[in-house]
PDB file of C-alpha atoms in Angstrom:
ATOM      1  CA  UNK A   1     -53.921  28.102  84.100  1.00 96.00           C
ATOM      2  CA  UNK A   2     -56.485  30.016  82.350  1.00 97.00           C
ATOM      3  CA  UNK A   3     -59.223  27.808  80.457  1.00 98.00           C
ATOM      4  CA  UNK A   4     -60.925  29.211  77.218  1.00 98.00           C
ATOM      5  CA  UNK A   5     -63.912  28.025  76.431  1.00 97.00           C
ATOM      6  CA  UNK A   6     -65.270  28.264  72.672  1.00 98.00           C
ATOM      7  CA  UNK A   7     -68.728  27.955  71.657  1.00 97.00           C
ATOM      8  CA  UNK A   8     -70.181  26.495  69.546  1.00 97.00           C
ATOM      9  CA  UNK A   9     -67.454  23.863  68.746  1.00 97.00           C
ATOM     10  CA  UNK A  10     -69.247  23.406  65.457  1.00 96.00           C
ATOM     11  CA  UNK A  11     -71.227  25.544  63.081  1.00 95.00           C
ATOM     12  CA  UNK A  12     -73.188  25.452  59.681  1.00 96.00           C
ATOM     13  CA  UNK A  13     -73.948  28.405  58.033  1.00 96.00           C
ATOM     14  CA  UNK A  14     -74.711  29.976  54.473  1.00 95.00           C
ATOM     15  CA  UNK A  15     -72.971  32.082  52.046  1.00 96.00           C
ATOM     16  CA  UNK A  16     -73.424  35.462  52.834  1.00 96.00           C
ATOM     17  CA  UNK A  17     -75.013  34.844  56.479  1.00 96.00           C
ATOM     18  CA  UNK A  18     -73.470  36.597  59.791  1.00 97.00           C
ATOM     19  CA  UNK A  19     -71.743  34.503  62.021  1.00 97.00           C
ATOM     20  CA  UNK A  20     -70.597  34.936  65.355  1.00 98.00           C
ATOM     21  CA  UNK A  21     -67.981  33.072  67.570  1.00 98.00           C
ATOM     22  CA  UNK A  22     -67.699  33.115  71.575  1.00 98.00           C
ATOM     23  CA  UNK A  23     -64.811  32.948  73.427  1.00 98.00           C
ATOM     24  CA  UNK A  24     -65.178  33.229  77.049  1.00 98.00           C
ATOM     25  CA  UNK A  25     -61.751  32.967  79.600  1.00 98.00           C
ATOM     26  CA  UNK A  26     -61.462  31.570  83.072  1.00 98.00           C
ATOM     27  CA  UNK A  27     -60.597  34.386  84.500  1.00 98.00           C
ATOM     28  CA  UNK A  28     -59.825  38.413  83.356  1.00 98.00           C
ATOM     29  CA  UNK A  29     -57.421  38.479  80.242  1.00 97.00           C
ATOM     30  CA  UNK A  30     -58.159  42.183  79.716  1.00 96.00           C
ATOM     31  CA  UNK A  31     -57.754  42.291  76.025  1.00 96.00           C
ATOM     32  CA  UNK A  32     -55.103  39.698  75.694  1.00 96.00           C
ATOM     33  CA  UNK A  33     -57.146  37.796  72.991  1.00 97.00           C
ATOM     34  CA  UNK A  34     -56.179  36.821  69.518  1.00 98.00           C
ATOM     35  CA  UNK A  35     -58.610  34.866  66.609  1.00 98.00           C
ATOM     36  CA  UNK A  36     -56.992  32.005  64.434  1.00 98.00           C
ATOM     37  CA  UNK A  37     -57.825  30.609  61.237  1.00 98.00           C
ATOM     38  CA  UNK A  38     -56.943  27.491  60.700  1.00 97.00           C
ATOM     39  CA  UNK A  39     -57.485  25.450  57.097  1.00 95.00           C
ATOM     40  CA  UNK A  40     -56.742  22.118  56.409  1.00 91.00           C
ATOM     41  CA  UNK A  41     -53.110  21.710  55.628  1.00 89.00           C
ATOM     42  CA  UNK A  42     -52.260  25.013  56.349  1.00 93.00           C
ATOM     43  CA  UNK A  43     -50.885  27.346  59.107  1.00 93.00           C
ATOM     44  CA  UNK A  44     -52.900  28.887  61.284  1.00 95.00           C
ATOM     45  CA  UNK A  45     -53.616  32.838  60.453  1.00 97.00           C
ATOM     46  CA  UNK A  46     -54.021  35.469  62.626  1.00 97.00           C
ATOM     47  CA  UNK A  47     -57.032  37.376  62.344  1.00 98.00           C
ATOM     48  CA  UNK A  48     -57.541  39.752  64.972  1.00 97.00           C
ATOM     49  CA  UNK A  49     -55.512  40.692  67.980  1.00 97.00           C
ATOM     50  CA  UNK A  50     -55.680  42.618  71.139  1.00 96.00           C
ATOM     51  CA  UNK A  51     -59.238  41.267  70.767  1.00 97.00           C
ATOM     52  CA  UNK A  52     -60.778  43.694  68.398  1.00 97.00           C
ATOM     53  CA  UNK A  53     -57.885  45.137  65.877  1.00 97.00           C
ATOM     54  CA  UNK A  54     -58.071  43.522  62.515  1.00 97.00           C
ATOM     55  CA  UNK A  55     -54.600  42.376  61.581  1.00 96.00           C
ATOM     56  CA  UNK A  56     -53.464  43.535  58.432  1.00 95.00           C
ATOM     57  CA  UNK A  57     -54.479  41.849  55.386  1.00 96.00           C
ATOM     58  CA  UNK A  58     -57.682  40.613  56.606  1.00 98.00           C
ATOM     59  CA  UNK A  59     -61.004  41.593  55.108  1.00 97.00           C
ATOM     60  CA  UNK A  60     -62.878  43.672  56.867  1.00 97.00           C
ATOM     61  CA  UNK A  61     -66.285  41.227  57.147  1.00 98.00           C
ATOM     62  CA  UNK A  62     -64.037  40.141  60.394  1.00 98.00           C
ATOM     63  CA  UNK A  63     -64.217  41.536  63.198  1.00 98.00           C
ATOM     64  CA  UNK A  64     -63.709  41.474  67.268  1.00 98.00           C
ATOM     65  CA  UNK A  65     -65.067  42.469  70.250  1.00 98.00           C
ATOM     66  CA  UNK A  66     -64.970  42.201  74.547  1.00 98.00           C
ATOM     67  CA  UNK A  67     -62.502  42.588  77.332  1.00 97.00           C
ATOM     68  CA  UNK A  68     -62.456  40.914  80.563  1.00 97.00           C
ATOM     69  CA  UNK A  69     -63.657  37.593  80.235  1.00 98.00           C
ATOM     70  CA  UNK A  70     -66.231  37.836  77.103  1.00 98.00           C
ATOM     71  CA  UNK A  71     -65.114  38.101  73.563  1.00 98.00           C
ATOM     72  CA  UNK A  72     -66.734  37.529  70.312  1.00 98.00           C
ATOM     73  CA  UNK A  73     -65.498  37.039  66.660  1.00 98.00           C
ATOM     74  CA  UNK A  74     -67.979  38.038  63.705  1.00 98.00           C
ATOM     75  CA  UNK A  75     -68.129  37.537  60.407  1.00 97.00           C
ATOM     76  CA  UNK A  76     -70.665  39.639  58.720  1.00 96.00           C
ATOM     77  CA  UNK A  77     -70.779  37.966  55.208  1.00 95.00           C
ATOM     78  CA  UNK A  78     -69.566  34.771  54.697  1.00 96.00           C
ATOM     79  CA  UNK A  79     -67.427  33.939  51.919  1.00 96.00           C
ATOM     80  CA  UNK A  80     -66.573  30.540  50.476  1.00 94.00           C
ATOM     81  CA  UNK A  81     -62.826  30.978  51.849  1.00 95.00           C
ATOM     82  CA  UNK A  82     -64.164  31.417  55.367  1.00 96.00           C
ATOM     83  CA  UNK A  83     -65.392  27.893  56.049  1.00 93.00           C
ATOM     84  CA  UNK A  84     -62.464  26.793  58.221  1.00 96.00           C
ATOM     85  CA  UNK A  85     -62.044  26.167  62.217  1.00 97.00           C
ATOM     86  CA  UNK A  86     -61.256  29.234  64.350  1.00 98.00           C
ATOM     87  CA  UNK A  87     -59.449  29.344  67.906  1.00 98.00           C
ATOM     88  CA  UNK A  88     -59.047  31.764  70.273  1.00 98.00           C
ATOM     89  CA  UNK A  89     -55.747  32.182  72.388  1.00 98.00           C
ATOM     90  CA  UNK A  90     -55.071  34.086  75.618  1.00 98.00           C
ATOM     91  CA  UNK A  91     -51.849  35.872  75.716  1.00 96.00           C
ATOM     92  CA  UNK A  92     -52.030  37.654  79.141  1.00 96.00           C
ATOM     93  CA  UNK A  93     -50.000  34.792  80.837  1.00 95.00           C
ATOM     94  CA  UNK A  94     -48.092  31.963  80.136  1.00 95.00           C
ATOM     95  CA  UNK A  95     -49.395  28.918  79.283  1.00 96.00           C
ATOM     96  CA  UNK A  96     -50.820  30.793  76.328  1.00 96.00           C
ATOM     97  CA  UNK A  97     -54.217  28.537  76.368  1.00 98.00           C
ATOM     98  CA  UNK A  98     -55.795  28.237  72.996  1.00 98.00           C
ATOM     99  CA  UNK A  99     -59.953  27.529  72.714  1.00 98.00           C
ATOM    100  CA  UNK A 100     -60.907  24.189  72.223  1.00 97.00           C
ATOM    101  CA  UNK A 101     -61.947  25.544  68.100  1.00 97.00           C
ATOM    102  CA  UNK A 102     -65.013  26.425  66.006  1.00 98.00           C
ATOM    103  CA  UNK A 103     -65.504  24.258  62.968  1.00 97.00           C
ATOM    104  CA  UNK A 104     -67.276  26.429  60.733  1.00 97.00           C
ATOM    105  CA  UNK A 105     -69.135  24.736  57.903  1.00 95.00           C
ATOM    106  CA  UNK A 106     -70.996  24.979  54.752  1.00 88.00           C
ATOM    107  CA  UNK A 107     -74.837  24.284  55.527  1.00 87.00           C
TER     108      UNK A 107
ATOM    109  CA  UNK B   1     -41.299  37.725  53.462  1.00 95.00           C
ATOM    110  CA  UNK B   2     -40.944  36.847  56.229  1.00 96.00           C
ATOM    111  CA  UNK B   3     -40.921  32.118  56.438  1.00 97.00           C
ATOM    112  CA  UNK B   4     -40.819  29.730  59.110  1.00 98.00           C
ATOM    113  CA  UNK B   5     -39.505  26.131  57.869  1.00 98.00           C
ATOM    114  CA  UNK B   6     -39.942  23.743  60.524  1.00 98.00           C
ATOM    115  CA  UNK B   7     -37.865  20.289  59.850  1.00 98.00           C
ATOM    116  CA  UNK B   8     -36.999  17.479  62.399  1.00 98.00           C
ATOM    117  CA  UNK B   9     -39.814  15.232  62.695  1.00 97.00           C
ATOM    118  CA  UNK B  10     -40.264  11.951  61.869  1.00 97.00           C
ATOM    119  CA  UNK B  11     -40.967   8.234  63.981  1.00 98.00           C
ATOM    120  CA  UNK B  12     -39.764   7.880  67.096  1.00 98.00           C
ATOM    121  CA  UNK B  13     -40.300   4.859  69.961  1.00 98.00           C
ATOM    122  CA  UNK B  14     -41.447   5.931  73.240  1.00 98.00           C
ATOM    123  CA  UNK B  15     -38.580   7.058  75.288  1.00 98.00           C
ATOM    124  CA  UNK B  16     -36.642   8.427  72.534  1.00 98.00           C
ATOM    125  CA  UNK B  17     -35.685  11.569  71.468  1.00 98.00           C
ATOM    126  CA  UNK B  18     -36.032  14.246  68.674  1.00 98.00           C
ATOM    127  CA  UNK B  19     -34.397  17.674  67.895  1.00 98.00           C
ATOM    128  CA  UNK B  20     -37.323  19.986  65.998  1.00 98.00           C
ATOM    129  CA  UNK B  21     -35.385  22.755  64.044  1.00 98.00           C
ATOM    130  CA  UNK B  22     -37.287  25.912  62.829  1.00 98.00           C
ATOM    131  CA  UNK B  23     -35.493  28.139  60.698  1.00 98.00           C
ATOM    132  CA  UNK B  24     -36.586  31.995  60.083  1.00 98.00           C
ATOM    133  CA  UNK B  25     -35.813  34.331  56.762  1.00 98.00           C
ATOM    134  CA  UNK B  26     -37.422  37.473  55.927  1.00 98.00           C
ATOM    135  CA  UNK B  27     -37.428  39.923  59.616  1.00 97.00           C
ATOM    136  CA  UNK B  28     -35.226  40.436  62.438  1.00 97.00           C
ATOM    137  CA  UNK B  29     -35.104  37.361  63.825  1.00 98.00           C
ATOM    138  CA  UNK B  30     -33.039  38.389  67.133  1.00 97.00           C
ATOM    139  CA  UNK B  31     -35.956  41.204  68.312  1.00 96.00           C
ATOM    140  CA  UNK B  32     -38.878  38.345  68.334  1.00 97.00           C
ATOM    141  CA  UNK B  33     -39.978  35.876  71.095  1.00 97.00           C
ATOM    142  CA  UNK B  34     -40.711  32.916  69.247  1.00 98.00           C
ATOM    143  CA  UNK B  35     -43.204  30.280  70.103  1.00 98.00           C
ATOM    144  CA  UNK B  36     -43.601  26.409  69.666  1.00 98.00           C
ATOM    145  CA  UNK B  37     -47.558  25.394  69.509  1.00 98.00           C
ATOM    146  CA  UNK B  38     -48.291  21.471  68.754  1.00 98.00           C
ATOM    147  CA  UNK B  39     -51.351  19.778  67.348  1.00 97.00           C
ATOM    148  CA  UNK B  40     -52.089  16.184  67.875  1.00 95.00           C
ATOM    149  CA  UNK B  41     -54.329  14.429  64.664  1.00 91.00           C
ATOM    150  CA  UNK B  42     -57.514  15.948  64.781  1.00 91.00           C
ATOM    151  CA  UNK B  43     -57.538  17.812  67.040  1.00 95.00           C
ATOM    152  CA  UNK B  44     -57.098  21.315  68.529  1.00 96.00           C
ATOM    153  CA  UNK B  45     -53.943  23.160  69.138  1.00 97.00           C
ATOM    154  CA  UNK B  46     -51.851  23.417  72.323  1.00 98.00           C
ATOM    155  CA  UNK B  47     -49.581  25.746  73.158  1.00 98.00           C
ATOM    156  CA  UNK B  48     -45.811  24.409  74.206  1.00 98.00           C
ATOM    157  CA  UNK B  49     -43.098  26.704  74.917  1.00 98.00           C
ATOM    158  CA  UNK B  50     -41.618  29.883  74.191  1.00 98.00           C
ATOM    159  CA  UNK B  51     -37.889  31.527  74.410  1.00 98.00           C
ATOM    160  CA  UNK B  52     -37.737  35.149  74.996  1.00 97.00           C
ATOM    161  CA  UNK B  53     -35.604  37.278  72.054  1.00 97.00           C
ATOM    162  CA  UNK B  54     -32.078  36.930  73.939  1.00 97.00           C
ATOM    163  CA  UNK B  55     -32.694  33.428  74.914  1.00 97.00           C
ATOM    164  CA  UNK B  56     -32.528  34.242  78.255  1.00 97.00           C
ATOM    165  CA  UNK B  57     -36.005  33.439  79.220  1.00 97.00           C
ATOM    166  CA  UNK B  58     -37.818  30.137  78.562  1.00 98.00           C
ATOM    167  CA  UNK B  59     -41.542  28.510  79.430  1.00 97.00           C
ATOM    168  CA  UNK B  60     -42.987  25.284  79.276  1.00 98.00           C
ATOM    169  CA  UNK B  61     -46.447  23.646  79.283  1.00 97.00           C
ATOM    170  CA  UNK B  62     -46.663  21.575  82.455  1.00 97.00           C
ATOM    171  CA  UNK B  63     -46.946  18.304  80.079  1.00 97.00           C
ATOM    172  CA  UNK B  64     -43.494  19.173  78.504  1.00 98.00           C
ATOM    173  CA  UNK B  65     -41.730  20.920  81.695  1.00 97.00           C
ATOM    174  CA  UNK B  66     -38.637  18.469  82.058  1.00 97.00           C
ATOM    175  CA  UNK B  67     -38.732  16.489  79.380  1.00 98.00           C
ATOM    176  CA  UNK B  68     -38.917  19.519  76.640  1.00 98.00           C
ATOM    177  CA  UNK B  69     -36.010  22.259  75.692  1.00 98.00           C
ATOM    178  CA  UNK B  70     -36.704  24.980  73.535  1.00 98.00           C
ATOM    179  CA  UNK B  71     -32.956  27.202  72.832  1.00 98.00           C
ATOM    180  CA  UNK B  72     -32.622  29.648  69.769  1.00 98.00           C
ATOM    181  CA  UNK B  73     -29.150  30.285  67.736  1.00 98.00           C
ATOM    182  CA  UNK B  74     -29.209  34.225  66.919  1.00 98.00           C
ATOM    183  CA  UNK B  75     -26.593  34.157  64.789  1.00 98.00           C
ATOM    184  CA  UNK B  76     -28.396  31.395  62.115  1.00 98.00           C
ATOM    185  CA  UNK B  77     -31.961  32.603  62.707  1.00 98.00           C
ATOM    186  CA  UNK B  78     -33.248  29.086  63.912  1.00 98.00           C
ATOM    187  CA  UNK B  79     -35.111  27.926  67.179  1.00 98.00           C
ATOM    188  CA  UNK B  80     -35.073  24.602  68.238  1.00 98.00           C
ATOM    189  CA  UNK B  81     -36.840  21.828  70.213  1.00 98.00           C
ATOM    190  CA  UNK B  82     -35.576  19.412  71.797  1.00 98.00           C
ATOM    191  CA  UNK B  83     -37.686  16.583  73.105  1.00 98.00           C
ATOM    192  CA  UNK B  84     -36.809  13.534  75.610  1.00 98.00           C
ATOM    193  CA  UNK B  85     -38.645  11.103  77.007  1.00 98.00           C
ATOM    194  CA  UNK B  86     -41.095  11.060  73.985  1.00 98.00           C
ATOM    195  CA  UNK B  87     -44.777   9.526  74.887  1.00 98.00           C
ATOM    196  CA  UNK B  88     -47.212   8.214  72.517  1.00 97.00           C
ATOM    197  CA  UNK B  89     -49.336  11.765  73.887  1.00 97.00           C
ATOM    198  CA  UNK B  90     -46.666  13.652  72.015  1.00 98.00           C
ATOM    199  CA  UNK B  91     -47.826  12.670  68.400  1.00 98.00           C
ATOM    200  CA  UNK B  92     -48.728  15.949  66.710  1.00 98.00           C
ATOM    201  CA  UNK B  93     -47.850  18.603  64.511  1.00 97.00           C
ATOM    202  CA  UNK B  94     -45.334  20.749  65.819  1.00 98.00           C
ATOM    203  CA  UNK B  95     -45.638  24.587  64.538  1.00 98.00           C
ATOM    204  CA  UNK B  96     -43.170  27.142  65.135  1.00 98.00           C
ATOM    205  CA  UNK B  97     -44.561  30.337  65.583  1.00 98.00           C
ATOM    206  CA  UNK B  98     -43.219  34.449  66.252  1.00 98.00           C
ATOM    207  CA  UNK B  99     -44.530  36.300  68.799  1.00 97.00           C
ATOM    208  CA  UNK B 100     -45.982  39.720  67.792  1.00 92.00           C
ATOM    209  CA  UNK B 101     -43.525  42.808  69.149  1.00 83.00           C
ATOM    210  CA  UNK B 102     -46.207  45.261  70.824  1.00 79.00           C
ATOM    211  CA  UNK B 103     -49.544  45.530  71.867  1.00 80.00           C
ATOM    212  CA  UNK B 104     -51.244  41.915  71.558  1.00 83.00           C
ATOM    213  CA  UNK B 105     -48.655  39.280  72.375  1.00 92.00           C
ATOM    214  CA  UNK B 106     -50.222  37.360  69.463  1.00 96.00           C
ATOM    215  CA  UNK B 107     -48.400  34.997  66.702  1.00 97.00           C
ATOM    216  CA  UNK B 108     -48.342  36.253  63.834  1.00 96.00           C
ATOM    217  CA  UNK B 109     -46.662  34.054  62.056  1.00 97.00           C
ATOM    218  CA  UNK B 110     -46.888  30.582  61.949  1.00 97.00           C
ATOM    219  CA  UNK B 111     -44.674  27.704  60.188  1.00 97.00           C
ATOM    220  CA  UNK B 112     -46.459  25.184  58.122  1.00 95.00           C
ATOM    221  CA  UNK B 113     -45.541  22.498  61.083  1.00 96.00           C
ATOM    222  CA  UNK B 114     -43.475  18.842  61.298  1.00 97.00           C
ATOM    223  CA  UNK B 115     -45.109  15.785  61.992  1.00 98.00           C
ATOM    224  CA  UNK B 116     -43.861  13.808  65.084  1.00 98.00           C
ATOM    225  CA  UNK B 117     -45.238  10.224  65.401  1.00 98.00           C
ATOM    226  CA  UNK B 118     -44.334   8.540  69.012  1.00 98.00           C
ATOM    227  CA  UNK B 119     -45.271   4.815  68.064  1.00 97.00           C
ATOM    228  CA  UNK B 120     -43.441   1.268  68.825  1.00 95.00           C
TER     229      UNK B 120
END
């Protein structure tokens, strides 16, 4: 199975500050990589997919980036509505292993 | 719009069983893979299982393989799981999720879950 790791697992940052997520894979994924937001009580959301294109709908502060093993999520400006935890997911084989999240706070 | 309803969950004892129905509206639902992803209390999620468009074509996360069915009906837009053997392990949130058709693989979609509690 392929393990992806997520760092940090926990994060406090400020309105309006740039924040960036790790994601790193066991092994070469290529650009099978996907970003989740998840908020209490609701479903997760994609955000990005095939690692760096912004699914539709989502602001552009987000963003993606890698191949291989290496991938990072950004957030250039937080907003209120981004404090939430974010995972990662492989999807270039089956099991689809998830990161272990972010938690993103409010500092 | 396109909706995932997940319904099914509830209490179960250890060693019993549940059916976990997820019922789609609002896209095609026989061109989509769909996915079933679980979250136990607090913590992160875990990917399950997955049934290919046709039906034809089923995986399993090595902690489900055996115990764990997933089976879609076409013709009334729902996916199911069913789950035997239950363990306490199992407790989570079940979400039912659809595969993305194309580049990506991702879900893009995502149900707002049903709560299964394993507990004597």
């Amino acid at each position: 199975d392929i393990q992806m790791t997520q760092s940090p697992s926990s994060l406090s940052a400020s309105i309006g500050d740039r924040v960036t997520i790790t994601c790193r894979a066991s092994q070469s994924i290529s650009t099978f990589l996907s970003w989740y937001q998840e908020k209490p009580g609701q479903a997760p959301k994609l955000l990005i997919f095939a690692a760096s294109s912004l699914q539709t709908g989502v602001p552009s502060r987000f963003s993606g980036s890698g191949s291989g093993t290496d991938f990072t999520l950004t957030i250039s400006s937080l907003q209120p509505e981004d404090f939430a935890t974010y995972y990662c997911q492989q999807s270039y084989s089956v099991p689809r292993t998830f990161g272990q999240g972010t938690n993103l706070e409010i500092k | 719009e396109v909706q995932l309803v997940e319904s099914g969950g509830g209490l179960v004892q250890p060693g019993g069983s549940l059916r976990l129905s997820c019922a789609a509206s609002g896209f095609t639902f026989s061109a989509y893979w769909m996915h079933w992803v679980r979250q136990e209390p607090g913590k992160g999620l875990v990917w399950v299982s997955r049934v290919s468009a046709d039906g034809s074509t089923t995986t399993y996360a090595d902690s489900v393989q055996g115990r764990f069915t997933i089976s879609r009906d076409n013709a009334n837009n729902t996916v199911f799981l069913q789950m035997n053997s239950l363990r306490a392990e199992d407790t989570a949130v079940y979400n039912c999720a659809r595969e993305v058709t194309g580049i990506g693989r991702s879900l893009d979609y995502w149900g707002q879950g049903t709560l299964v509690t394993v507990s004597s």
